[in-house]
PDB file of C-alpha atoms in Angstrom:
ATOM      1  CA  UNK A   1       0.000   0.000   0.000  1.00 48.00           C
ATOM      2  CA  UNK A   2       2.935   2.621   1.034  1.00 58.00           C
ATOM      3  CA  UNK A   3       4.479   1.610  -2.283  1.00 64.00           C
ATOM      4  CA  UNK A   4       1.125   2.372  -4.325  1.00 68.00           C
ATOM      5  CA  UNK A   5       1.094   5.845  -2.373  1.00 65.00           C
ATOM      6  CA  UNK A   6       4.597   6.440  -3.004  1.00 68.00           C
ATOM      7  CA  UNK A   7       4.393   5.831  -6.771  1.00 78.00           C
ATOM      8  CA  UNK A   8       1.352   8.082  -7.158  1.00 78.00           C
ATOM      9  CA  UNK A   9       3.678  11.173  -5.727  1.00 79.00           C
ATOM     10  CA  UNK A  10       6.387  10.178  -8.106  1.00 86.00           C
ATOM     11  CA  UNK A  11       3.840   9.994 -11.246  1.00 86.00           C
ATOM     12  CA  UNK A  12       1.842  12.695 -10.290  1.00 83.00           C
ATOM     13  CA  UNK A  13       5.111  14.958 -10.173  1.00 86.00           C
ATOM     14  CA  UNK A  14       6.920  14.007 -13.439  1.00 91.00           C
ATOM     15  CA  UNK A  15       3.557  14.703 -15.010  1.00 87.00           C
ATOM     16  CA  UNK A  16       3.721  18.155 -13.212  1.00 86.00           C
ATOM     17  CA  UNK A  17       7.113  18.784 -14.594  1.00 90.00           C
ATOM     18  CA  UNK A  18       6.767  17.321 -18.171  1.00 90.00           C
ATOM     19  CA  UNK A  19       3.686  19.920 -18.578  1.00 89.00           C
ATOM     20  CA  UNK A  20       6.200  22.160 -17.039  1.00 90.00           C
ATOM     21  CA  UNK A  21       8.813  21.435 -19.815  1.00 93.00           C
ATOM     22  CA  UNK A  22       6.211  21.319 -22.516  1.00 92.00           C
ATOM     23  CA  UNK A  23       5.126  25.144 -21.521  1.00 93.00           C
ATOM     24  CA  UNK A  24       8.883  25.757 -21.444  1.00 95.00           C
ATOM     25  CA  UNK A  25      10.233  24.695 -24.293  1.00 96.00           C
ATOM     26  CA  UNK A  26       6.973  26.945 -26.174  1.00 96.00           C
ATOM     27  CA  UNK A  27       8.041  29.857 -24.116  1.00 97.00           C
ATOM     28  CA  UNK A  28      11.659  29.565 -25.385  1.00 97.00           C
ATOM     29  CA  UNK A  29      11.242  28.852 -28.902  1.00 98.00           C
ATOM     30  CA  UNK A  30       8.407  31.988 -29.444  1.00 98.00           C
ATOM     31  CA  UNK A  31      11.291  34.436 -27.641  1.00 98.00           C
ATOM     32  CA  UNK A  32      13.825  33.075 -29.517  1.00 97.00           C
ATOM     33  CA  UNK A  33      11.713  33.440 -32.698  1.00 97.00           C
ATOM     34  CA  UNK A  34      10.382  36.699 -31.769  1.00 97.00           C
ATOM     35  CA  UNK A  35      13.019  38.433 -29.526  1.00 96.00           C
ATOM     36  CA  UNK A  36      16.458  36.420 -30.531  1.00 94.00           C
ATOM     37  CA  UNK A  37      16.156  35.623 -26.753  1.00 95.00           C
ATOM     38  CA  UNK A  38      16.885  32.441 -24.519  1.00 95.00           C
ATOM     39  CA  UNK A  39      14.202  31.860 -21.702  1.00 96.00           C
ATOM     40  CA  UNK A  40      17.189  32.256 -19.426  1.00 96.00           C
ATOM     41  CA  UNK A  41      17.985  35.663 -21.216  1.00 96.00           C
ATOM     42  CA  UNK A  42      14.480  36.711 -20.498  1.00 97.00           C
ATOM     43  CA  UNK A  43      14.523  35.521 -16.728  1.00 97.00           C
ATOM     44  CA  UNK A  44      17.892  37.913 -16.173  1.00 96.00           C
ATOM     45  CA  UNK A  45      16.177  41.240 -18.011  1.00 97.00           C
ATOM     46  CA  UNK A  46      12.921  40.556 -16.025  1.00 98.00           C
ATOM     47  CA  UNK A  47      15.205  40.047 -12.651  1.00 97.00           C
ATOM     48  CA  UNK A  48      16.871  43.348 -13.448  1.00 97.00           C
ATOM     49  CA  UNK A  49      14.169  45.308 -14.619  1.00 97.00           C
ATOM     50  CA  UNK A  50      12.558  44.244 -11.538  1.00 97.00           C
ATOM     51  CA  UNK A  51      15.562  45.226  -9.312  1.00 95.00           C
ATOM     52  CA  UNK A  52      16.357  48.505  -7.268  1.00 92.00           C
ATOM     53  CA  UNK A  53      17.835  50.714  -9.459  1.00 92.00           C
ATOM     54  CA  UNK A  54      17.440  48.011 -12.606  1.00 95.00           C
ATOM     55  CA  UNK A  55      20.668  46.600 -11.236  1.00 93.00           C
ATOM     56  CA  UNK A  56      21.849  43.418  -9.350  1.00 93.00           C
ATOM     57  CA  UNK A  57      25.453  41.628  -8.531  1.00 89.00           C
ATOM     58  CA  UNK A  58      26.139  38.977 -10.770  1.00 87.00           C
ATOM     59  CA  UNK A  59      26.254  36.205  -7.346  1.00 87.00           C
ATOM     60  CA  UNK A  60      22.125  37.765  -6.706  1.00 90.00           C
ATOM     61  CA  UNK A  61      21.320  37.062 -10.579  1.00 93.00           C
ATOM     62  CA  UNK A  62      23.130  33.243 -10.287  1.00 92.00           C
ATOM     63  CA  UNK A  63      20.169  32.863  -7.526  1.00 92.00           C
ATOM     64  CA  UNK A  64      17.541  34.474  -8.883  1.00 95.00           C
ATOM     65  CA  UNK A  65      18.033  32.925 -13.138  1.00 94.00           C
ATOM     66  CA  UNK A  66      18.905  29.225 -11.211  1.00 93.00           C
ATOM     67  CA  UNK A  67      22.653  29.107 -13.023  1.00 94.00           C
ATOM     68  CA  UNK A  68      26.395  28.445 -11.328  1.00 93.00           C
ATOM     69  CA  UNK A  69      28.095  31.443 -10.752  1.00 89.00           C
ATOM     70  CA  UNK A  70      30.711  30.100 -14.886  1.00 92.00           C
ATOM     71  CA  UNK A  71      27.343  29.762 -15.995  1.00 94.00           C
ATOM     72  CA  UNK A  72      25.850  33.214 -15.436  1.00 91.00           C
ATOM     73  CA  UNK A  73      29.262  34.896 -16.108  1.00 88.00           C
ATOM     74  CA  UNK A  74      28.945  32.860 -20.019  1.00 92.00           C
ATOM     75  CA  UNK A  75      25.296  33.821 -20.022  1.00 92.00           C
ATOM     76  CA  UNK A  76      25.894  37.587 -18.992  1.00 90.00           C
ATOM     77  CA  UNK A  77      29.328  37.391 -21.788  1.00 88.00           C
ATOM     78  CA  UNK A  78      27.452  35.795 -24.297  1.00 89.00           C
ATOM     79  CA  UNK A  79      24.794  38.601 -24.136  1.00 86.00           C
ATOM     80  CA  UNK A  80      27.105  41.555 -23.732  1.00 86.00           C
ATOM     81  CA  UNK A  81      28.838  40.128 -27.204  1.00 87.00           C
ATOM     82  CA  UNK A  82      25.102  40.366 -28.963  1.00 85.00           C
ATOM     83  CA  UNK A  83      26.130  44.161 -28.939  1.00 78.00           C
ATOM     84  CA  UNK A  84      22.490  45.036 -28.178  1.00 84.00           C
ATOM     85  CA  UNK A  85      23.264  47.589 -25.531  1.00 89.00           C
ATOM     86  CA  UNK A  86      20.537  46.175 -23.108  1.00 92.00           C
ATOM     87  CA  UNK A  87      23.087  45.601 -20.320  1.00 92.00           C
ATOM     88  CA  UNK A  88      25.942  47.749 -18.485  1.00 87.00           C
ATOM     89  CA  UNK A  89      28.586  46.656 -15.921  1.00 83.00           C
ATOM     90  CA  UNK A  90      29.489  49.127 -12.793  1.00 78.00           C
ATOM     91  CA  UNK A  91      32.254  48.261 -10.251  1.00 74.00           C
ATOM     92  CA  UNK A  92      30.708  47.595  -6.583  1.00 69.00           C
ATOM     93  CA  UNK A  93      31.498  51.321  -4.793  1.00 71.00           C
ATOM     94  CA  UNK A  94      31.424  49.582  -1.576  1.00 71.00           C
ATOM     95  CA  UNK A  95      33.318  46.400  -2.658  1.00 67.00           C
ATOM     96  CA  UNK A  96      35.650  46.707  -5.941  1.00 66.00           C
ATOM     97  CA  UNK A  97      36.010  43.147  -6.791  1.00 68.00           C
ATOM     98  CA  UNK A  98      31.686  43.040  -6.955  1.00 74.00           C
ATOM     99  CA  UNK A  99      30.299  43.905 -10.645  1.00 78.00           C
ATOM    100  CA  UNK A 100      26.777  45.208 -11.185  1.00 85.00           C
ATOM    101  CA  UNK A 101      25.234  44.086 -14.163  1.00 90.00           C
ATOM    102  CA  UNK A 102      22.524  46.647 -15.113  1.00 92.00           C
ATOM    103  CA  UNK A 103      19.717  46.982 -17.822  1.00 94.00           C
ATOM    104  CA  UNK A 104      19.505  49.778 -19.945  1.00 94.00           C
ATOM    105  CA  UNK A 105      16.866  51.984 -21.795  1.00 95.00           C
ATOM    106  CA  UNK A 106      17.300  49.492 -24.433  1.00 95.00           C
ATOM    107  CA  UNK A 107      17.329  46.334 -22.140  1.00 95.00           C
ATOM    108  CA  UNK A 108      13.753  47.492 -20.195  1.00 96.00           C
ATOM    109  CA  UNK A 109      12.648  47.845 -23.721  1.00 96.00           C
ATOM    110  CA  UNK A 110      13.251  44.702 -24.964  1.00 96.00           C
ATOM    111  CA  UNK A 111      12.267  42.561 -21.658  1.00 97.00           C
ATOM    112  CA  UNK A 112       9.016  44.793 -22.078  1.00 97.00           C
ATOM    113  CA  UNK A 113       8.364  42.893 -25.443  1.00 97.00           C
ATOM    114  CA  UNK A 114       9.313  39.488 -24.979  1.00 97.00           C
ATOM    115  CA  UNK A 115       7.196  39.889 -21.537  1.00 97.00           C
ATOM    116  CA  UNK A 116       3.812  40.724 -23.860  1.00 97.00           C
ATOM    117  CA  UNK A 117       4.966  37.423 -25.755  1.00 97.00           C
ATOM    118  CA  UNK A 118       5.849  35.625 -22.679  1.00 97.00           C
ATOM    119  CA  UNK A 119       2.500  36.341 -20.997  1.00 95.00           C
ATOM    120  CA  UNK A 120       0.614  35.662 -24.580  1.00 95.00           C
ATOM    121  CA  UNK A 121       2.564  31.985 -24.951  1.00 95.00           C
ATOM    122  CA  UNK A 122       1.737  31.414 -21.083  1.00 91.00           C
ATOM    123  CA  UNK A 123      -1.767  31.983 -21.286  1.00 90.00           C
ATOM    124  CA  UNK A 124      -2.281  29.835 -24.237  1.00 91.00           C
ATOM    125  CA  UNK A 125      -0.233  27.002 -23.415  1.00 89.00           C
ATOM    126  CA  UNK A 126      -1.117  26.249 -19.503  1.00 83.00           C
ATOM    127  CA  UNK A 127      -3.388  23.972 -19.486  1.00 80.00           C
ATOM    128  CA  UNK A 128      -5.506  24.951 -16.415  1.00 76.00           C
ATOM    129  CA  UNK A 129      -7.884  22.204 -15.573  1.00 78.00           C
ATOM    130  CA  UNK A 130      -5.107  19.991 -15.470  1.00 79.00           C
ATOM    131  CA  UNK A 131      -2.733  21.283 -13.687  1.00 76.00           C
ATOM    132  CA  UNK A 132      -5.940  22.366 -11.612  1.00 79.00           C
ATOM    133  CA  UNK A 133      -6.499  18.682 -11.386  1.00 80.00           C
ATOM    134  CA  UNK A 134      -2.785  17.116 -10.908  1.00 78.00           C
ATOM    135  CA  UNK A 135      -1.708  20.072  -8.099  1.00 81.00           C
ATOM    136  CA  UNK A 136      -4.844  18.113  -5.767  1.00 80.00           C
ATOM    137  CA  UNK A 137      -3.672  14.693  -7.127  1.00 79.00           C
ATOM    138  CA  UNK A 138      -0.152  15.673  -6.407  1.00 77.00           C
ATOM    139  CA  UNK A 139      -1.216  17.424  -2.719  1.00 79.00           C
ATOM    140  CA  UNK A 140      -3.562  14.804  -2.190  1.00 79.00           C
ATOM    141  CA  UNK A 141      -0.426  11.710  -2.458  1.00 75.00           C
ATOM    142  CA  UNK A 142       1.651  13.941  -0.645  1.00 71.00           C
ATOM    143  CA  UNK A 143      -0.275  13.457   2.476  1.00 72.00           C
ATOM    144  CA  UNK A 144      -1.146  10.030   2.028  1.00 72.00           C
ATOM    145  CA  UNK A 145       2.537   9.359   2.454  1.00 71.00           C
ATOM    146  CA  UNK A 146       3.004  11.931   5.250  1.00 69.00           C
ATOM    147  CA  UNK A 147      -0.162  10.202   6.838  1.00 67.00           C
ATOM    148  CA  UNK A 148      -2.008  13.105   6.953  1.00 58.00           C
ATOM    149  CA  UNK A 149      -5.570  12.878   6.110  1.00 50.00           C
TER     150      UNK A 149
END
């Protein structure tokens, strides 16, 4: 019986995260098509435009995007080299080996597009009765195997 409950958490949650893929992998390939964006991409304008001063240290946008510190640093390169203009490094004031990365004029205009496309994609693709109906399922086997009822 435990191993019944146990097996309904696992299924219900790789179903949770294959819609979660699905959605995505749609996301990506409309900003890409429409923006010349990765999702990723999009995640670090939206962090930044979202930011105090539309600026954040590098180690705060690692968190925040869900990369390794290489990883961010290649993502944050690999965008500079686009020659866009949407981002701009300061030196840390307070600490000179900290880097701001900051969005620009051009950078809140372009996260304000691909968010309009984002949101669009979103809306279309997320299938609400049944994630609606796999959240409970998912909930519901959760506390089976906890024991709660």
């Amino acid at each position: 019986m435990e191993s019944n409950r146990m097996n309904d958490l696992i299924s219900n949650w790789l179903s949770l995260t294959h819609i979660i893929t699905n959605i995505e992998n749609t996301i990506e390939q409309h900003l890409q098509e429409k923006h010349a964006l990765s999702l990723n991409e999009y995640y670090m304008l939206l962090f930044l435009s979202e930011a105090p001063m539309k600026k954040l240290r590098l180690q705060q946008l690692e968190s925040m995007v869900g990369l390794s510190q290489s990883a961010m640093s290649r993502l944050v390169a690999r965008f500079e080299a686009k020659g866009c203009g949407a981002l701009a490094r300061h030196a840390c004031e307070e600490d000179r080996r900290s880097v701001y990365t900051a969005l620009t004029a051009i950078g809140q205009e372009k996260v304000d597009k691909a968010s309009f496309t984002f949101q669009n994609v979103l809306a279309e693709t997320l299938p609400d009765k049944e994630m609606e109906g796999l959240l409970a399922e998912l909930l519901k086997s959760k506390h089976k195997v906890k024991g709660i009822s």
